[in-house]
CSV table of C-alpha atoms in Angstrom, one decimal:
chain,number,residue,atom,x,y,z
A,1,MET,CA,156.8,152.5,186.9
A,2,ASN,CA,153.3,154.0,187.5
A,3,ARG,CA,152.7,156.7,184.8
A,4,GLY,CA,149.3,157.8,186.3
A,5,ARG,CA,150.8,158.3,189.5
A,6,ILE,CA,153.5,160.6,188.1
A,7,TRP,CA,151.0,162.6,186.0
A,8,ALA,CA,149.1,163.2,189.1
A,9,TRP,CA,152.4,164.4,190.7
A,10,PHE,CA,153.4,166.5,187.9
A,11,LEU,CA,149.9,168.1,187.2
A,12,GLN,CA,149.8,169.0,191.0
A,13,ARG,CA,152.9,171.0,190.1
A,14,VAL,CA,151.6,172.7,187.1
A,15,THR,CA,148.4,173.5,188.6
A,16,GLY,CA,150.2,175.0,191.7
A,17,ALA,CA,152.5,177.3,189.6
A,18,GLY,CA,149.2,178.2,187.4
A,19,LEU,CA,147.5,179.1,190.6
A,20,PHE,CA,150.2,181.2,192.0
A,21,LEU,CA,149.6,183.3,188.8
A,22,VAL,CA,146.1,183.5,188.3
A,23,LEU,CA,145.1,183.7,192.2
A,24,GLY,CA,147.5,186.2,192.7
A,25,ILE,CA,145.7,188.3,189.9
A,26,HIS,CA,142.3,187.4,191.2
A,27,LEU,CA,143.0,188.3,194.7
A,28,TRP,CA,144.5,191.5,193.9
A,29,THR,CA,142.1,192.8,191.5
A,30,VAL,CA,138.9,191.4,193.1
A,31,HIS,CA,139.5,191.6,196.5
A,32,TYR,CA,142.4,193.9,197.7
A,33,SER,CA,143.6,196.7,195.0
A,34,ARG,CA,140.1,198.2,195.6
A,35,GLY,CA,140.8,198.7,199.5
A,36,GLY,CA,138.2,196.0,200.5
A,37,GLU,CA,134.9,198.0,199.2
A,38,ALA,CA,132.0,195.8,199.1
A,39,ILE,CA,131.9,193.6,195.7
A,40,VAL,CA,128.9,194.5,193.5
A,41,PHE,CA,127.4,192.5,190.6
A,42,SER,CA,127.9,195.3,188.1
A,43,GLU,CA,131.7,195.5,188.8
A,44,VAL,CA,132.3,191.9,188.9
A,45,SER,CA,130.1,191.7,185.4
A,46,ALA,CA,132.1,194.3,183.6
A,47,ARG,CA,135.3,192.7,184.5
A,48,LEU,CA,134.0,189.4,183.3
A,49,LYS,CA,132.9,190.7,179.9
A,50,THR,CA,136.7,190.9,179.0
A,51,LEU,CA,138.2,187.8,177.5
A,52,THR,CA,141.2,188.0,180.1
A,53,PHE,CA,139.2,187.7,183.2
A,54,GLN,CA,137.2,185.1,181.6
A,55,VAL,CA,140.3,183.2,181.1
A,56,VAL,CA,141.6,184.0,184.4
A,57,ASP,CA,138.3,183.0,186.2
A,58,TYR,CA,137.8,179.7,184.4
A,59,ALA,CA,141.4,178.6,184.7
A,60,LEU,CA,141.1,179.7,188.5
A,61,LEU,CA,138.3,177.2,188.7
A,62,ALA,CA,139.8,174.3,187.1
A,63,PHE,CA,143.2,174.5,188.6
A,64,VAL,CA,141.8,175.4,192.2
A,65,LEU,CA,139.3,172.2,191.8
A,66,TYR,CA,142.3,170.0,190.6
A,67,HIS,CA,145.0,171.0,192.9
A,68,GLY,CA,142.6,171.0,195.9
A,69,LEU,CA,140.9,167.6,195.4
A,70,ASN,CA,144.4,165.9,194.2
A,71,GLY,CA,145.7,167.3,197.2
A,72,VAL,CA,143.1,165.8,199.6
A,73,ARG,CA,144.0,162.4,197.5
A,74,ASN,CA,147.7,162.8,198.6
A,75,VAL,CA,146.6,163.4,202.3
A,76,VAL,CA,144.6,160.4,202.2
A,77,LEU,CA,147.1,158.1,200.2
A,78,ASP,CA,149.5,158.9,203.1
A,79,TYR,CA,147.5,156.6,205.5
A,80,ASN,CA,147.6,153.0,204.3
A,81,ILE,CA,144.8,152.6,202.1
A,82,THR,CA,143.9,149.6,200.2
A,83,PRO,CA,143.8,149.7,196.3
A,84,GLY,CA,140.0,149.1,196.4
A,85,GLN,CA,139.7,152.2,198.7
A,86,GLU,CA,142.0,154.2,196.5
A,87,ARG,CA,139.7,153.5,193.2
A,88,VAL,CA,136.7,154.6,195.3
A,89,LEU,CA,138.4,157.7,196.3
A,90,ASN,CA,139.7,158.5,192.8
A,91,TRP,CA,136.2,158.3,191.6
A,92,ALA,CA,134.4,160.1,194.3
A,93,LEU,CA,137.1,163.0,194.0
A,94,THR,CA,136.5,163.1,190.4
A,95,ILE,CA,132.9,163.3,190.5
A,96,ILE,CA,133.1,165.9,193.0
A,97,GLY,CA,135.5,167.8,190.9
A,98,MET,CA,133.4,167.5,187.8
A,99,ILE,CA,130.2,168.6,189.7
A,100,PHE,CA,131.8,171.7,191.2
A,101,PHE,CA,133.5,172.8,187.8
A,102,VAL,CA,130.1,172.3,186.0
A,103,TYR,CA,128.1,174.3,188.7
A,104,GLY,CA,131.0,177.1,189.0
A,105,ALA,CA,131.1,177.7,185.5
A,106,TYR,CA,127.6,178.1,185.2
A,107,ALA,CA,127.6,180.3,188.2
A,108,LEU,CA,129.9,182.7,186.3
A,109,THR,CA,127.4,182.8,183.2
A,110,PRO,CA,125.0,185.8,184.6
A,111,PHE,CA,128.2,187.9,185.2
A,112,ILE,CA,129.3,187.3,181.6
A,113,ALA,CA,125.7,188.0,180.1
A,114,GLY,CA,125.6,191.0,182.5
B,1,MET,CA,177.8,169.5,235.8
B,2,ASP,CA,179.1,166.8,238.0
B,3,GLU,CA,176.2,164.6,237.9
B,4,PHE,CA,173.1,164.4,235.3
B,5,THR,CA,169.8,162.8,235.1
B,6,LEU,CA,169.3,160.0,232.7
B,7,ARG,CA,165.9,158.9,231.9
B,8,ILE,CA,165.6,155.4,230.4
B,9,PHE,CA,162.8,153.9,228.6
B,10,ARG,CA,162.2,150.3,229.9
B,11,PHE,CA,160.1,147.8,228.4
B,12,ASP,CA,160.3,144.0,228.8
B,13,PRO,CA,157.5,141.9,227.1
B,14,GLU,CA,158.0,139.0,229.4
B,15,ASP,CA,157.6,141.0,232.8
B,16,GLY,CA,154.0,141.7,231.9
B,17,GLN,CA,154.6,145.4,233.0
B,18,GLU,CA,153.5,148.6,231.0
B,19,PRO,CA,156.5,150.4,229.3
B,20,ARG,CA,157.9,153.2,231.8
B,21,PHE,CA,160.8,155.5,232.1
B,22,ASP,CA,163.3,155.0,234.9
B,23,ALA,CA,165.5,158.1,236.1
B,24,TYR,CA,169.3,157.6,237.0
B,25,ARG,CA,171.7,160.0,238.7
B,26,VAL,CA,175.0,159.7,236.5
B,27,PRO,CA,178.2,161.1,237.3
B,28,TYR,CA,179.6,163.3,234.6
B,29,ARG,CA,182.9,163.0,232.9
B,30,ASP,CA,184.4,165.4,230.4
B,31,GLY,CA,183.5,164.3,226.8
B,32,MET,CA,181.0,161.7,228.1
B,33,THR,CA,178.9,160.4,225.4
B,34,VAL,CA,175.0,159.1,225.7
B,35,LEU,CA,176.6,155.5,225.2
B,36,GLU,CA,179.1,155.9,227.7
B,37,ALA,CA,176.3,157.2,230.2
B,38,LEU,CA,174.2,153.7,229.3
B,39,PHE,CA,177.5,151.7,229.9
B,40,GLU,CA,177.8,153.9,233.5
B,41,VAL,CA,174.1,152.8,234.4
B,42,LEU,CA,174.8,149.4,233.2
B,43,ASP,CA,178.0,148.6,235.1
B,44,HIS,CA,177.4,150.4,238.3
B,45,GLN,CA,173.5,150.9,238.9
B,46,ASP,CA,171.3,148.7,236.7
B,47,GLY,CA,172.6,145.3,234.9
B,48,SER,CA,169.2,145.0,233.5
B,49,ILE,CA,169.0,147.9,230.9
B,50,ALA,CA,169.3,146.5,227.3
B,51,PHE,CA,170.6,148.5,224.3
B,52,ARG,CA,172.4,147.9,220.9
B,53,PHE,CA,175.8,149.1,220.2
B,54,SER,CA,179.0,148.0,218.5
B,55,CYS,CA,181.7,150.4,217.3
B,56,ARG,CA,181.1,153.1,219.3
B,57,GLY,CA,182.4,155.5,216.8
B,58,ALA,CA,179.6,156.4,214.6
B,59,VAL,CA,180.3,154.0,211.8
B,60,CYS,CA,178.3,151.0,212.5
B,61,GLY,CA,174.9,152.3,212.9
B,62,ALA,CA,173.9,150.1,215.9
B,63,CYS,CA,173.0,152.6,218.6
B,64,ALA,CA,170.4,154.7,216.8
B,65,MET,CA,168.0,156.0,219.6
B,66,PHE,CA,165.5,159.0,220.3
B,67,ILE,CA,167.4,161.0,222.5
B,68,ASN,CA,166.1,164.5,223.7
B,69,GLY,CA,163.5,165.0,221.1
B,70,SER,CA,165.7,164.0,218.1
B,71,HIS,CA,166.9,160.7,216.4
B,72,ARG,CA,170.4,160.2,216.9
B,73,LEU,CA,173.6,157.8,217.5
B,74,ALA,CA,174.2,157.5,221.3
B,75,CYS,CA,177.8,157.1,220.8
B,76,GLN,CA,177.9,160.3,218.8
B,77,THR,CA,176.0,162.7,221.0
B,78,GLN,CA,177.7,164.6,223.8
B,79,VAL,CA,175.8,164.6,226.9
B,80,LYS,CA,177.3,168.1,227.4
B,81,SER,CA,175.2,169.3,224.3
B,82,LEU,CA,171.9,168.1,226.1
B,83,GLY,CA,172.3,169.5,229.3
B,84,PRO,CA,171.4,168.4,232.8
B,85,GLU,CA,168.6,166.0,231.7
B,86,VAL,CA,169.0,163.2,229.0
B,87,THR,CA,165.9,161.2,228.1
B,88,VAL,CA,166.6,158.0,226.1
B,89,SER,CA,164.0,155.9,224.3
B,90,PRO,CA,164.1,153.4,221.6
B,91,LEU,CA,163.9,154.5,217.8
B,92,PRO,CA,160.0,155.5,217.6
B,93,HIS,CA,157.7,153.8,214.7
B,94,LEU,CA,159.8,150.2,215.0
B,95,PRO,CA,158.3,147.4,217.3
B,96,VAL,CA,160.3,147.6,220.5
B,97,ILE,CA,161.9,144.1,221.6
B,98,ARG,CA,163.1,145.3,224.8
B,99,ASP,CA,164.3,148.5,226.7
B,100,LEU,CA,166.2,150.7,223.9
B,101,ILE,CA,166.4,147.7,221.3
B,102,VAL,CA,164.0,147.7,218.4
B,103,ASP,CA,163.2,145.2,215.9
B,104,MET,CA,164.5,146.7,212.3
B,105,GLU,CA,163.0,143.9,210.3
B,106,PRO,CA,160.5,146.4,208.5
B,107,PHE,CA,163.4,148.5,207.6
B,108,TRP,CA,165.5,145.6,206.3
B,109,ARG,CA,162.7,144.1,204.5
B,110,LYS,CA,162.3,147.3,202.4
B,111,TYR,CA,166.0,147.8,202.0
B,112,GLU,CA,165.9,144.5,200.3
B,113,GLU,CA,163.3,145.5,197.8
B,114,ILE,CA,165.6,147.9,196.0
B,115,LYS,CA,168.2,145.3,195.6
B,116,PRO,CA,170.9,147.0,197.4
B,117,TYR,CA,173.7,145.5,195.6
B,118,LEU,CA,175.7,146.1,192.3
B,119,ILE,CA,174.0,144.9,189.2
B,120,ALA,CA,176.4,144.9,186.4
B,121,ASN,CA,175.7,143.1,183.0
B,122,SER,CA,179.4,143.0,181.9
B,123,GLU,CA,181.6,140.0,182.5
B,124,PRO,CA,182.9,140.0,186.0
B,125,PRO,CA,186.6,141.2,185.8
B,126,GLU,CA,189.7,139.3,187.0
B,127,LYS,CA,190.0,142.0,190.0
B,128,GLU,CA,187.7,144.7,190.8
B,129,ARG,CA,185.6,147.1,188.9
B,130,PRO,CA,187.4,150.3,188.7
B,131,GLN,CA,185.6,153.6,188.7
B,132,ASP,CA,186.8,156.9,187.4
B,133,PRO,CA,187.2,159.3,190.5
B,134,GLU,CA,184.8,161.8,189.1
B,135,ASP,CA,182.2,159.1,189.0
B,136,ARG,CA,182.8,158.1,192.3
B,137,LYS,CA,182.4,161.8,193.5
B,138,LYS,CA,178.8,161.6,192.3
B,139,ILE,CA,178.1,159.0,195.0
B,140,ASP,CA,180.6,160.0,197.7
B,141,GLU,CA,177.5,161.3,199.8
B,142,MET,CA,175.3,158.4,199.4
B,143,ILE,CA,177.9,156.0,200.4
B,144,ASN,CA,178.3,157.4,203.8
B,145,CYS,CA,175.0,155.9,204.9
B,146,ILE,CA,175.5,153.4,207.9
B,147,LEU,CA,171.9,152.1,207.8
B,148,CYS,CA,171.1,153.2,211.6
B,149,GLY,CA,167.7,153.9,210.8
B,150,ALA,CA,167.4,157.3,212.1
B,151,CYS,CA,166.0,158.9,209.1
B,152,TYR,CA,163.2,155.8,208.6
B,153,SER,CA,162.2,156.5,212.2
B,154,SER,CA,162.0,160.2,211.8
B,155,CYS,CA,160.0,160.3,208.5
B,156,PRO,CA,156.3,161.1,209.0
B,157,MET,CA,155.4,159.1,205.8
B,158,VAL,CA,156.9,156.0,207.6
B,159,TRP,CA,154.8,156.9,210.7
B,160,THR,CA,151.6,156.5,208.8
B,161,GLY,CA,152.3,154.7,205.6
B,162,GLU,CA,152.9,150.7,206.5
B,163,ASP,CA,154.6,150.1,203.0
B,164,TYR,CA,156.7,153.2,202.2
B,165,LEU,CA,160.0,152.2,201.6
B,166,GLY,CA,161.6,155.1,203.5
B,167,PRO,CA,164.4,157.3,203.1
B,168,ALA,CA,167.5,154.8,203.7
B,169,ALA,CA,166.2,152.4,201.2
B,170,LEU,CA,165.4,155.2,198.5
B,171,LEU,CA,168.8,156.8,199.2
B,172,LYS,CA,170.5,153.3,198.5
B,173,ALA,CA,168.5,153.1,195.5
B,174,TYR,CA,169.9,156.4,194.1
B,175,ARG,CA,173.4,155.3,195.1
B,176,PHE,CA,173.3,152.6,192.7
B,177,VAL,CA,171.2,154.7,190.1
B,178,ALA,CA,174.0,157.1,189.9
B,179,ASP,CA,176.7,154.6,189.9
B,180,SER,CA,178.7,154.4,186.5
B,181,ARG,CA,179.2,150.9,187.0
B,182,ASP,CA,175.6,149.9,187.7
B,183,ASP,CA,173.3,148.8,184.9
B,184,ALA,CA,169.9,148.1,186.6
B,185,SER,CA,168.8,151.8,186.8
B,186,GLU,CA,165.5,151.0,185.0
B,187,GLU,CA,164.9,148.0,187.3
B,188,ARG,CA,165.4,150.2,190.1
B,189,LEU,CA,163.2,153.1,189.0
B,190,ALA,CA,160.5,150.7,188.5
B,191,VAL,CA,160.5,149.7,192.4
B,192,VAL,CA,161.2,153.3,193.3
B,193,SER,CA,158.9,155.5,191.1
B,194,THR,CA,155.7,154.0,192.8
B,195,GLU,CA,153.1,154.7,195.5
B,196,LYS,CA,155.4,153.2,198.0
B,197,GLY,CA,158.5,154.7,196.8
B,198,VAL,CA,159.5,158.3,195.8
B,199,TRP,CA,155.9,159.6,195.3
B,200,ARG,CA,155.4,159.2,199.0
B,201,CYS,CA,158.2,161.8,199.9
B,202,HIS,CA,156.5,165.2,200.5
B,203,THR,CA,160.1,166.8,201.1
B,204,VAL,CA,159.6,167.3,205.0
B,205,PHE,CA,163.4,167.0,205.3
B,206,ASN,CA,163.4,165.2,208.8
B,207,CYS,CA,165.7,162.3,207.4
B,208,ALA,CA,168.2,165.1,206.4
B,209,GLU,CA,168.1,166.7,209.8
B,210,VAL,CA,168.7,163.8,211.7
B,211,CYS,CA,171.3,161.7,209.7
B,212,PRO,CA,174.1,161.3,211.7
B,213,ARG,CA,176.3,161.3,208.6
B,214,SER,CA,175.0,164.6,207.6
B,215,ILE,CA,173.6,163.2,204.3
B,216,ASN,CA,171.0,165.1,202.8
B,217,ILE,CA,168.9,162.3,201.8
B,218,THR,CA,166.0,164.2,200.4
B,219,TRP,CA,168.5,165.6,197.6
B,220,SER,CA,168.8,161.9,196.7
B,221,LEU,CA,165.0,161.5,196.6
B,222,GLN,CA,164.5,164.5,194.5
B,223,GLN,CA,167.2,163.3,192.0
B,224,LEU,CA,165.1,160.1,191.6
B,225,LYS,CA,161.9,162.0,191.3
B,226,LYS,CA,163.5,164.0,188.2
B,227,LEU,CA,164.6,160.9,186.5
B,228,ALA,CA,161.4,159.2,187.0
B,229,VAL,CA,159.5,162.0,185.6
B,230,ARG,CA,161.7,162.8,182.8
B,231,LYS,CA,161.6,159.1,181.8
B,232,ALA,CA,157.9,158.7,182.1
B,233,LEU,CA,156.4,161.8,180.7
B,234,PHE,CA,159.1,163.5,178.5
C,1,MET,CA,167.7,152.4,242.6
C,2,PRO,CA,166.1,154.1,239.6
C,3,GLU,CA,163.4,156.5,240.1
C,4,ARG,CA,160.2,155.8,238.1
C,5,VAL,CA,159.3,158.8,235.8
C,6,THR,CA,155.7,160.3,236.3
C,7,ASP,CA,156.1,163.8,235.0
C,8,PRO,CA,153.8,164.1,232.1
C,9,SER,CA,155.7,166.6,230.1
C,10,VAL,CA,158.6,164.3,230.3
C,11,LEU,CA,156.5,161.5,228.7
C,12,ARG,CA,155.2,163.9,226.0
C,13,ARG,CA,158.7,165.3,225.0
C,14,SER,CA,159.8,161.6,224.5
C,15,ARG,CA,157.8,161.3,221.5
C,16,ASP,CA,158.9,162.2,217.8
C,17,THR,CA,155.1,163.0,217.1
C,18,TRP,CA,154.8,165.8,219.8
C,19,PRO,CA,155.0,169.3,218.1
C,20,GLY,CA,157.6,170.5,220.5
C,21,ASN,CA,160.0,168.2,218.8
C,22,TYR,CA,159.3,169.2,215.2
C,23,LYS,CA,162.0,170.8,213.1
C,24,VAL,CA,161.5,173.5,210.6
C,25,GLY,CA,160.8,171.3,207.4
C,26,MET,CA,158.3,169.4,209.6
C,27,TRP,CA,156.6,172.7,210.5
C,28,ALA,CA,156.5,174.1,207.0
C,29,TRP,CA,154.8,170.6,205.9
C,30,VAL,CA,152.3,170.5,208.8
C,31,LEU,CA,151.4,174.3,208.1
C,32,HIS,CA,151.2,173.2,204.3
C,33,ARG,CA,148.9,170.2,205.1
C,34,ILE,CA,146.4,172.4,207.4
C,35,THR,CA,146.1,175.4,205.3
C,36,GLY,CA,145.7,173.0,202.1
C,37,LEU,CA,142.8,171.3,203.7
C,38,GLY,CA,141.4,174.5,205.1
C,39,LEU,CA,141.6,176.0,201.4
C,40,VAL,CA,139.9,173.1,200.0
C,41,LEU,CA,136.9,173.7,202.3
C,42,TYR,CA,137.0,177.6,201.5
C,43,ILE,CA,136.8,177.0,197.7
C,44,PHE,CA,133.5,175.2,198.0
C,45,LEU,CA,132.3,177.9,200.1
C,46,HIS,CA,133.5,180.5,197.6
C,47,ILE,CA,131.7,178.9,194.6
C,48,LEU,CA,128.6,178.7,196.6
C,49,VAL,CA,128.7,182.5,197.5
C,50,ILE,CA,129.2,183.3,193.8
C,51,SER,CA,126.5,181.2,192.5
C,52,THR,CA,123.9,183.5,194.4
C,53,GLY,CA,124.5,185.7,191.2
C,54,LEU,CA,122.3,182.8,189.4
C,55,ALA,CA,119.3,184.4,191.3
C,56,GLY,CA,119.9,187.7,189.8
C,57,PRO,CA,122.2,190.7,190.5
C,58,ALA,CA,120.0,191.9,193.6
C,59,SER,CA,120.8,188.5,195.4
C,60,PHE,CA,124.4,188.5,194.9
C,61,ASP,CA,124.6,192.3,195.9
C,62,GLU,CA,122.7,191.3,199.1
C,63,MET,CA,124.8,188.3,200.0
C,64,LEU,CA,128.2,190.0,199.6
C,65,HIS,CA,126.8,193.0,201.5
C,66,ARG,CA,126.1,190.5,204.2
C,67,LEU,CA,129.6,189.3,203.8
C,68,HIS,CA,131.1,192.7,204.2
C,69,SER,CA,130.7,193.2,208.0
C,70,PRO,CA,133.9,193.2,210.2
C,71,VAL,CA,133.7,189.4,211.4
C,72,PHE,CA,133.6,188.3,207.9
C,73,LEU,CA,136.7,190.6,207.1
C,74,VAL,CA,138.5,189.2,209.8
C,75,MET,CA,137.6,185.6,208.7
C,76,ASP,CA,138.8,186.8,205.1
C,77,SER,CA,142.0,187.6,206.4
C,78,VAL,CA,142.6,184.1,207.8
C,79,VAL,CA,141.9,182.5,204.7
C,80,LEU,CA,144.3,185.1,203.2
C,81,ALA,CA,147.1,184.1,205.3
C,82,GLY,CA,146.6,180.6,204.6
C,83,ALA,CA,146.4,181.1,200.9
C,84,LEU,CA,149.7,183.2,201.2
C,85,TYR,CA,151.4,180.7,203.0
C,86,HIS,CA,150.3,177.8,201.0
C,87,SER,CA,151.3,179.6,197.9
C,88,LEU,CA,154.6,180.6,198.8
C,89,ASN,CA,155.7,177.2,200.5
C,90,GLY,CA,154.1,175.9,197.4
C,91,ILE,CA,156.8,177.8,195.6
C,92,ARG,CA,159.3,176.5,197.8
C,93,LEU,CA,158.4,172.8,197.2
C,94,LEU,CA,158.3,173.5,193.4
C,95,LEU,CA,162.0,174.8,193.7
C,96,PHE,CA,162.9,171.7,195.4
C,97,ASP,CA,161.3,169.7,192.5
C,98,LEU,CA,163.7,171.8,190.2
C,99,GLY,CA,166.5,170.9,192.0
C,100,ILE,CA,166.9,174.4,193.7
C,101,GLY,CA,167.5,174.9,197.3
C,102,VAL,CA,167.1,171.3,198.7
C,103,ARG,CA,170.5,171.9,200.6
C,104,ARG,CA,169.1,175.4,201.8
C,105,GLN,CA,165.6,174.3,203.0
C,106,ARG,CA,165.5,176.0,206.3
C,107,GLU,CA,166.5,179.2,204.9
C,108,MET,CA,164.1,179.1,202.2
C,109,PHE,CA,161.2,178.3,204.9
C,110,TRP,CA,162.0,181.7,206.8
C,111,ALA,CA,162.3,183.4,203.6
C,112,VAL,CA,158.8,182.2,202.7
C,113,MET,CA,157.4,183.5,206.0
C,114,VAL,CA,159.1,187.0,205.6
C,115,VAL,CA,157.4,187.3,202.5
C,116,ALA,CA,154.1,185.9,203.6
C,117,VAL,CA,153.8,188.3,206.6
C,118,ALA,CA,154.9,191.2,204.5
C,119,LEU,CA,152.3,190.5,201.8
C,120,PHE,CA,149.8,189.8,204.5
C,121,LEU,CA,150.4,193.3,206.2
C,122,VAL,CA,150.0,195.1,202.7
C,123,ALA,CA,146.7,193.3,202.4
C,124,VAL,CA,145.5,194.3,206.0
C,125,ALA,CA,146.7,197.8,205.4
C,126,LYS,CA,144.4,198.0,202.5
C,127,VAL,CA,141.3,196.5,204.2
C,128,ALA,CA,141.9,198.3,207.8
C,129,PRO,CA,139.9,201.5,207.1
C,130,LEU,CA,136.9,199.5,206.8
C,131,LEU,CA,137.1,197.9,210.4
């Protein structure tokens, strides 16, 4: 029994369910409830000064990166790859995920500082 | 319908020709199955076509083929349900031996991996190992499998993943895991809860759609996943 | 004597990989894959767009103003359609993992489609006045 494999499968479900919630909040408040007016810095900043939206946005960033990159991994695993190739793939995806998490988290700081 | 067109996939590794489809005009009889149509051609038009069959009654699983866009048993498929054009080819994604006959070796090799037999730790009894009717009910559906290979051939994870065990073997694994007389659940879960096992299944449901015995194979695979998750994580 | 089949459409239909032969669950899976891969690409673009805020409010506002043209709004709608399908079919898959609806997968696919289209129309109605 491959515990790591089962965790990856399980977390894909957990992040998926989480995304359903936080992505729903994000899409509605940021993009659609306002009728699609152009988004401006001051408005995003005002929202991101609240703890709720800091939690929503950072959770969104983390969930979306895990779910998306593990999803890519799931696709690749369907195509007969060797254990060696799988190790390279896992590392590559982990590094890409970390870089974009750090960069994305950093990109939100000007809004929080306002 | 007096007559219909039957197109048959032709391939003979020894004649050096490319695979092709040959079309035959076949007289229709009421209640004619695709298997009977193949016999009609074999007996009266072309003695060179090769296909596999045995029971003619959907219990042996020998005549699974790809018929008009779906994986089916030739003996169970009414020509009438297909219309005036019937196209028959061997089960896809298995090596073709000749015409409609495929090599089932990969299917059986994977089937053996899940140990498709009862493993009981208790002493063998005098006669049989009795089972409570309630316990037997839990495996009624899975026991219906006739190992025809239709599900295996229809699964897109089999198409791209060489070592994926496939729906039939995993169904059989659950059949024994759920059997009250079997003591090797752990051993079986160890084989099944792997990359080549249930985690490769993405619930596409092709297996359940094509099963000639109407077994919802995906349901059993979902049960195996649930057991594996519970055992490994909680 | 048999006649050799040359009609390419017959040969195409004789393969189970041909989309015309896909069944409901197969379409659900194929769409889930395509939208999933598309959304992964979009995430990176989205992070890059937001990161213009690092250069100050003015550059962020300028970037988002530029992205507010009809062309980009239509492209946004395509992303939204993908996200709606992927999320709702994801719920369908999640229910299967909880043991719910495994014997009703076709009906669940159509339910996903109905809800996705309805939500999509609500969103489009919100944005439509801008086009």
